[in-house]
């Protein structure tokens, strides 16, 4: 059973930094087809923050480019998000996302439970 455990959320003031981490269990690393982070601001749809595409390079949402950095260790099924220069509009619930592809014709997406990030002025 695949499970994602997120950590690192919390409260910070504008301009501060936080790091989110996510560990996936219940899968072998060769089936990991990419991990990433999404967020959901209250009343809005879930949106991309940063994610690794299939070829393995990172993709960032426009609003976080230059401020956030994503990293992953596929051998350990972990992904981290370093968030710098945080703004009040970064306040959201952040979700870890995992792609699992156990065969060429089948893949599945898993989500973490979410971790709250609150940025105050």
CSV table of N, CA and C in Angstrom, one decimal:
chain,number,residue,atom,x,y,z
A,1,UNK,N,0.8,-1.2,0.0
A,1,UNK,CA,0.0,0.0,0.0
A,1,UNK,C,0.9,1.2,0.0
A,2,UNK,N,0.7,2.1,-1.0
A,2,UNK,CA,1.5,3.3,-1.1
A,2,UNK,C,1.0,4.3,-0.1
A,3,UNK,N,1.9,5.0,0.6
A,3,UNK,CA,1.6,6.0,1.5
A,3,UNK,C,2.6,7.2,1.3
A,4,UNK,N,2.1,8.4,1.5
A,4,UNK,CA,2.9,9.6,1.5
A,4,UNK,C,2.8,10.3,2.8
A,5,UNK,N,4.0,10.6,3.3
A,5,UNK,CA,4.0,11.3,4.6
A,5,UNK,C,4.7,12.7,4.4
A,6,UNK,N,4.0,13.7,4.7
A,6,UNK,CA,4.6,15.1,4.5
A,6,UNK,C,5.0,15.7,5.8
A,7,UNK,N,5.9,16.5,5.8
A,7,UNK,CA,6.3,17.2,7.0
A,7,UNK,C,6.9,18.6,6.6
A,8,UNK,N,7.0,19.4,7.6
A,8,UNK,CA,7.7,20.7,7.4
A,8,UNK,C,6.8,21.9,7.3
A,9,UNK,N,5.5,21.7,7.3
A,9,UNK,CA,4.6,22.9,7.2
A,9,UNK,C,4.7,23.7,8.5
A,10,UNK,N,4.0,24.9,8.5
A,10,UNK,CA,4.0,25.7,9.7
A,10,UNK,C,3.7,27.1,9.3
A,11,UNK,N,4.0,28.0,10.3
A,11,UNK,CA,3.7,29.4,10.1
A,11,UNK,C,5.1,30.2,10.1
A,12,UNK,N,5.1,31.2,9.2
A,12,UNK,CA,6.3,32.0,9.0
A,12,UNK,C,5.9,33.4,8.6
A,13,UNK,N,6.7,34.3,8.8
A,13,UNK,CA,6.4,35.7,8.4
A,13,UNK,C,6.9,35.9,7.0
A,14,UNK,N,6.3,37.0,6.4
A,14,UNK,CA,6.7,37.3,5.0
A,14,UNK,C,8.2,37.5,4.9
A,15,UNK,N,8.7,36.9,3.8
A,15,UNK,CA,10.1,36.9,3.6
A,15,UNK,C,10.9,35.8,4.1
A,16,UNK,N,10.2,35.0,5.0
A,16,UNK,CA,10.9,33.8,5.6
A,16,UNK,C,10.9,32.6,4.7
A,17,UNK,N,11.4,31.5,5.3
A,17,UNK,CA,11.7,30.3,4.5
A,17,UNK,C,11.1,29.1,5.3
A,18,UNK,N,10.7,28.1,4.5
A,18,UNK,CA,10.3,26.8,5.0
A,18,UNK,C,10.7,25.8,4.1
A,19,UNK,N,10.9,24.6,4.6
A,19,UNK,CA,11.2,23.4,3.8
A,19,UNK,C,10.2,22.3,4.0
A,20,UNK,N,9.6,21.8,3.0
A,20,UNK,CA,8.7,20.7,3.1
A,20,UNK,C,9.4,19.4,2.6
A,21,UNK,N,9.0,18.3,3.2
A,21,UNK,CA,9.6,17.0,2.9
A,21,UNK,C,8.4,16.0,2.7
A,22,UNK,N,8.7,15.1,1.9
A,22,UNK,CA,7.7,14.0,1.6
A,22,UNK,C,8.4,12.7,1.4
A,23,UNK,N,7.9,11.7,2.1
A,23,UNK,CA,8.5,10.4,1.9
A,23,UNK,C,7.4,9.4,1.5
A,24,UNK,N,7.7,8.7,0.5
A,24,UNK,CA,6.7,7.7,0.0
A,24,UNK,C,7.2,6.3,0.4
A,25,UNK,N,6.2,5.5,0.8
A,25,UNK,CA,6.5,4.1,1.1
A,25,UNK,C,5.5,3.2,0.4
A,26,UNK,N,5.9,1.9,0.4
A,26,UNK,CA,5.0,0.9,-0.2
A,26,UNK,C,5.2,0.8,-1.7
A,27,UNK,N,6.3,1.2,-2.2
A,27,UNK,CA,6.6,1.1,-3.6
A,27,UNK,C,8.1,0.9,-3.8
A,28,UNK,N,8.5,0.3,-5.0
A,28,UNK,CA,9.9,0.2,-5.3
A,28,UNK,C,10.3,1.4,-6.1
A,29,UNK,N,11.5,1.8,-6.0
A,29,UNK,CA,11.9,3.1,-6.6
A,29,UNK,C,11.9,3.1,-8.1
A,30,UNK,N,12.0,1.9,-8.7
A,30,UNK,CA,11.9,1.8,-10.2
A,30,UNK,C,10.5,2.1,-10.7
A,31,UNK,N,9.5,2.0,-9.9
A,31,UNK,CA,8.2,2.3,-10.3
A,31,UNK,C,7.8,3.8,-10.0
A,32,UNK,N,8.7,4.5,-9.4
A,32,UNK,CA,8.5,6.0,-9.1
A,32,UNK,C,8.7,6.7,-10.4
A,33,UNK,N,7.6,7.3,-11.0
A,33,UNK,CA,7.7,8.1,-12.2
A,33,UNK,C,7.6,9.6,-11.9
A,34,UNK,N,7.9,10.0,-10.7
A,34,UNK,CA,8.0,11.4,-10.5
A,34,UNK,C,7.2,11.9,-9.3
A,35,UNK,N,7.8,12.8,-8.5
A,35,UNK,CA,7.1,13.4,-7.4
A,35,UNK,C,7.1,14.9,-7.5
A,36,UNK,N,6.2,15.5,-6.8
A,36,UNK,CA,6.0,16.9,-6.9
A,36,UNK,C,5.2,17.5,-5.8
A,37,UNK,N,4.9,18.8,-5.8
A,37,UNK,CA,4.2,19.5,-4.8
A,37,UNK,C,3.1,20.3,-5.5
A,38,UNK,N,1.9,20.3,-5.0
A,38,UNK,CA,0.8,21.1,-5.4
A,38,UNK,C,0.3,21.8,-4.2
A,39,UNK,N,-0.5,22.8,-4.4
A,39,UNK,CA,-1.1,23.5,-3.2
A,39,UNK,C,-2.6,23.9,-3.5
A,40,UNK,N,-3.3,24.1,-2.5
A,40,UNK,CA,-4.7,24.5,-2.6
A,40,UNK,C,-4.9,25.7,-1.7
A,41,UNK,N,-5.2,26.8,-2.3
A,41,UNK,CA,-5.6,28.0,-1.5
A,41,UNK,C,-7.1,27.9,-1.3
A,42,UNK,N,-7.5,28.3,-0.1
A,42,UNK,CA,-8.9,28.2,0.3
A,42,UNK,C,-9.8,28.8,-0.8
A,43,UNK,N,-10.8,28.0,-1.3
A,43,UNK,CA,-11.7,28.5,-2.2
A,43,UNK,C,-11.3,28.4,-3.7
A,44,UNK,N,-10.0,27.9,-3.9
A,44,UNK,CA,-9.5,27.8,-5.2
A,44,UNK,C,-9.2,26.3,-5.6
A,45,UNK,N,-8.9,26.0,-6.8
A,45,UNK,CA,-8.5,24.7,-7.2
A,45,UNK,C,-7.1,24.4,-6.9
A,46,UNK,N,-6.8,23.2,-6.8
A,46,UNK,CA,-5.4,22.7,-6.5
A,46,UNK,C,-4.5,23.1,-7.7
A,47,UNK,N,-3.3,23.7,-7.4
A,47,UNK,CA,-2.5,24.1,-8.5
A,47,UNK,C,-1.0,23.6,-8.3
A,48,UNK,N,-0.3,23.5,-9.4
A,48,UNK,CA,1.0,23.1,-9.4
A,48,UNK,C,1.9,24.1,-8.7
A,49,UNK,N,2.8,23.6,-7.8
A,49,UNK,CA,3.8,24.4,-7.2
A,49,UNK,C,5.1,24.0,-7.9
A,50,UNK,N,5.5,22.8,-7.9
A,50,UNK,CA,6.7,22.3,-8.5
A,50,UNK,C,6.6,20.8,-8.6
A,51,UNK,N,7.2,20.3,-9.7
A,51,UNK,CA,7.1,18.9,-9.9
A,51,UNK,C,8.2,18.4,-10.9
A,52,UNK,N,8.5,17.1,-10.8
A,52,UNK,CA,9.4,16.6,-11.8
A,52,UNK,C,8.7,15.9,-12.9
A,53,UNK,N,9.0,16.3,-14.1
A,53,UNK,CA,8.3,15.7,-15.3
A,53,UNK,C,9.0,14.4,-15.5
A,54,UNK,N,8.3,13.6,-16.5
A,54,UNK,CA,8.8,12.3,-16.8
A,54,UNK,C,10.3,12.2,-17.2
A,55,UNK,N,10.8,13.2,-18.0
A,55,UNK,CA,12.3,13.1,-18.3
A,55,UNK,C,13.1,13.4,-17.1
A,56,UNK,N,12.5,14.0,-16.0
A,56,UNK,CA,13.3,14.2,-14.8
A,56,UNK,C,13.8,15.6,-14.5
A,57,UNK,N,13.3,16.6,-15.3
A,57,UNK,CA,13.7,17.9,-14.9
A,57,UNK,C,12.5,18.6,-14.3
A,58,UNK,N,12.8,19.6,-13.4
A,58,UNK,CA,11.7,20.2,-12.6
A,58,UNK,C,10.9,21.2,-13.4
A,59,UNK,N,9.6,21.3,-13.1
A,59,UNK,CA,8.7,22.3,-13.6
A,59,UNK,C,8.1,23.1,-12.5
A,60,UNK,N,8.1,24.4,-12.6
A,60,UNK,CA,7.6,25.3,-11.5
A,60,UNK,C,6.3,26.0,-11.9
A,61,UNK,N,5.5,26.3,-11.0
A,61,UNK,CA,4.4,27.2,-11.2
A,61,UNK,C,4.9,28.6,-11.4
A,62,UNK,N,4.3,29.4,-12.2
A,62,UNK,CA,4.8,30.8,-12.5
A,62,UNK,C,5.0,31.6,-11.2
A,63,UNK,N,4.1,31.4,-10.2
A,63,UNK,CA,4.1,32.3,-9.1
A,63,UNK,C,5.2,32.0,-8.1
A,64,UNK,N,5.9,30.8,-8.3
A,64,UNK,CA,7.0,30.5,-7.3
A,64,UNK,C,8.3,30.4,-8.0
A,65,UNK,N,8.4,30.6,-9.3
A,65,UNK,CA,9.7,30.6,-10.0
A,65,UNK,C,10.7,31.6,-9.4
A,66,UNK,N,11.9,31.1,-9.1
A,66,UNK,CA,12.9,31.9,-8.5
A,66,UNK,C,12.9,32.0,-7.0
A,67,UNK,N,11.9,31.5,-6.4
A,67,UNK,CA,11.7,31.5,-4.9
A,67,UNK,C,11.8,30.1,-4.3
A,68,UNK,N,11.2,29.1,-5.0
A,68,UNK,CA,11.1,27.8,-4.5
A,68,UNK,C,12.0,26.9,-5.3
A,69,UNK,N,12.5,25.8,-4.7
A,69,UNK,CA,13.4,24.9,-5.3
A,69,UNK,C,12.9,23.5,-4.9
A,70,UNK,N,12.7,22.6,-5.9
A,70,UNK,CA,12.3,21.3,-5.6
A,70,UNK,C,13.5,20.3,-5.8
A,71,UNK,N,13.6,19.3,-5.0
A,71,UNK,CA,14.6,18.3,-5.2
A,71,UNK,C,14.0,16.9,-4.9
A,72,UNK,N,14.5,15.9,-5.5
A,72,UNK,CA,14.0,14.6,-5.2
A,72,UNK,C,15.2,13.6,-5.1
A,73,UNK,N,15.0,12.5,-4.4
A,73,UNK,CA,15.9,11.3,-4.4
A,73,UNK,C,15.0,10.1,-4.8
A,74,UNK,N,15.0,9.8,-6.0
A,74,UNK,CA,14.1,8.7,-6.5
A,74,UNK,C,14.5,7.4,-5.8
A,75,UNK,N,15.8,7.2,-5.5
A,75,UNK,CA,16.2,5.9,-4.9
A,75,UNK,C,15.6,5.8,-3.5
A,76,UNK,N,15.3,6.9,-2.9
A,76,UNK,CA,14.7,6.8,-1.6
A,76,UNK,C,13.2,7.2,-1.6
A,77,UNK,N,12.7,7.6,-2.7
A,77,UNK,CA,11.3,8.0,-2.8
A,77,UNK,C,11.0,9.2,-2.0
A,78,UNK,N,11.8,10.2,-2.0
A,78,UNK,CA,11.6,11.4,-1.3
A,78,UNK,C,11.6,12.6,-2.2
A,79,UNK,N,10.9,13.6,-1.8
A,79,UNK,CA,10.9,14.9,-2.5
A,79,UNK,C,10.9,16.0,-1.4
A,80,UNK,N,11.6,17.1,-1.7
A,80,UNK,CA,11.6,18.2,-0.8
A,80,UNK,C,11.3,19.5,-1.6
A,81,UNK,N,10.8,20.5,-0.9
A,81,UNK,CA,10.5,21.8,-1.5
A,81,UNK,C,11.1,22.8,-0.5
A,82,UNK,N,12.1,23.5,-1.0
A,82,UNK,CA,12.6,24.7,-0.3
A,82,UNK,C,11.9,25.9,-0.7
A,83,UNK,N,11.3,26.6,0.2
A,83,UNK,CA,10.5,27.8,-0.1
A,83,UNK,C,11.1,29.0,0.6
A,84,UNK,N,11.6,29.9,-0.3
A,84,UNK,CA,12.2,31.1,0.2
A,84,UNK,C,11.4,32.3,-0.2
A,85,UNK,N,11.7,33.5,0.5
A,85,UNK,CA,11.0,34.7,0.1
A,85,UNK,C,9.5,34.5,0.1
A,86,UNK,N,9.0,33.9,1.1
A,86,UNK,CA,7.6,33.6,1.2
A,86,UNK,C,6.7,34.8,1.2
A,87,UNK,N,5.5,34.7,0.6
A,87,UNK,CA,4.6,35.8,0.5
A,87,UNK,C,3.3,35.3,1.2
A,88,UNK,N,2.4,36.3,1.5
A,88,UNK,CA,1.1,35.9,2.1
A,88,UNK,C,0.3,35.1,1.2
A,89,UNK,N,0.5,35.3,-0.1
A,89,UNK,CA,-0.3,34.6,-1.1
A,89,UNK,C,0.2,33.1,-1.3
A,90,UNK,N,1.3,32.8,-0.6
A,90,UNK,CA,1.7,31.4,-0.6
A,90,UNK,C,1.0,30.6,0.5
A,91,UNK,N,0.2,31.2,1.3
A,91,UNK,CA,-0.6,30.5,2.3
A,91,UNK,C,-1.5,29.5,1.6
A,92,UNK,N,-1.4,28.3,2.0
A,92,UNK,CA,-2.2,27.2,1.4
A,92,UNK,C,-1.9,25.9,2.1
A,93,UNK,N,-2.7,24.9,1.7
A,93,UNK,CA,-2.4,23.5,2.1
A,93,UNK,C,-1.5,22.9,0.9
A,94,UNK,N,-0.4,22.4,1.3
A,94,UNK,CA,0.5,21.9,0.3
A,94,UNK,C,0.4,20.4,0.3
A,95,UNK,N,0.3,19.8,-0.9
A,95,UNK,CA,0.2,18.4,-1.1
A,95,UNK,C,1.3,17.8,-1.8
A,96,UNK,N,1.8,16.7,-1.3
A,96,UNK,CA,2.8,15.9,-2.1
A,96,UNK,C,2.1,15.0,-3.1
A,97,UNK,N,2.7,14.9,-4.3
A,97,UNK,CA,2.1,14.1,-5.3
A,97,UNK,C,3.1,13.1,-5.8
A,98,UNK,N,2.7,11.8,-6.0
A,98,UNK,CA,3.6,10.8,-6.4
A,98,UNK,C,2.9,10.1,-7.6
A,99,UNK,N,3.8,9.9,-8.7
A,99,UNK,CA,3.4,9.1,-9.8
A,99,UNK,C,4.0,7.7,-9.7
A,100,UNK,N,3.2,6.6,-9.8
A,100,UNK,CA,3.7,5.3,-9.7
A,100,UNK,C,3.3,4.6,-11.0
A,101,UNK,N,4.3,4.0,-11.7
A,101,UNK,CA,4.1,3.3,-12.9
A,101,UNK,C,4.7,1.9,-12.9
A,102,UNK,N,3.9,1.0,-12.4
A,102,UNK,CA,4.4,-0.4,-12.3
A,102,UNK,C,4.5,-1.2,-13.6
A,103,UNK,N,3.9,-0.6,-14.7
A,103,UNK,CA,4.0,-1.3,-16.0
A,103,UNK,C,3.9,-0.2,-17.1
A,104,UNK,N,4.4,-0.5,-18.3
A,104,UNK,CA,4.4,0.5,-19.3
A,104,UNK,C,3.0,1.1,-19.6
A,105,UNK,N,1.9,0.3,-19.4
A,105,UNK,CA,0.6,0.7,-19.7
A,105,UNK,C,-0.3,1.2,-18.6
A,106,UNK,N,0.3,1.3,-17.4
A,106,UNK,CA,-0.5,1.7,-16.3
A,106,UNK,C,0.3,2.6,-15.3
A,107,UNK,N,-0.3,3.7,-14.9
A,107,UNK,CA,0.3,4.6,-13.9
A,107,UNK,C,-0.9,5.1,-13.0
A,108,UNK,N,-0.5,5.5,-11.8
A,108,UNK,CA,-1.4,6.0,-10.9
A,108,UNK,C,-0.8,7.1,-10.1
A,109,UNK,N,-1.7,8.0,-9.7
A,109,UNK,CA,-1.3,9.2,-8.9
A,109,UNK,C,-1.7,9.0,-7.5
A,110,UNK,N,-0.8,9.3,-6.5
A,110,UNK,CA,-1.1,9.3,-5.1
A,110,UNK,C,-0.9,10.7,-4.5
A,111,UNK,N,-1.7,11.0,-3.5
A,111,UNK,CA,-1.6,12.3,-2.9
A,111,UNK,C,-1.3,12.1,-1.4
A,112,UNK,N,-0.5,13.0,-0.8
A,112,UNK,CA,-0.4,13.1,0.6
A,112,UNK,C,-1.6,13.7,1.3
A,113,UNK,N,-1.6,13.7,2.6
A,113,UNK,CA,-2.7,14.3,3.3
A,113,UNK,C,-2.7,15.8,3.4
A,114,UNK,N,-1.6,16.4,3.0
A,114,UNK,CA,-1.6,17.9,3.0
A,114,UNK,C,-0.9,18.4,4.3
A,115,UNK,N,-0.2,19.5,4.1
A,115,UNK,CA,0.4,20.2,5.2
A,115,UNK,C,0.2,21.7,5.1
A,116,UNK,N,-0.2,22.3,6.1
A,116,UNK,CA,-0.6,23.7,6.1
A,116,UNK,C,0.6,24.6,6.1
A,117,UNK,N,0.7,25.6,5.2
A,117,UNK,CA,1.7,26.6,5.3
A,117,UNK,C,1.0,28.0,5.4
A,118,UNK,N,1.3,28.7,6.4
A,118,UNK,CA,0.7,30.0,6.7
A,118,UNK,C,1.8,31.1,6.7
A,119,UNK,N,1.6,32.1,5.9
A,119,UNK,CA,2.6,33.2,5.8
A,119,UNK,C,1.9,34.5,6.2
A,120,UNK,N,2.4,35.1,7.3
A,120,UNK,CA,1.7,36.3,7.8
A,120,UNK,C,2.6,37.5,7.7
A,121,UNK,N,1.9,38.6,7.6
A,121,UNK,CA,2.7,39.9,7.5
A,121,UNK,C,2.9,40.6,8.8
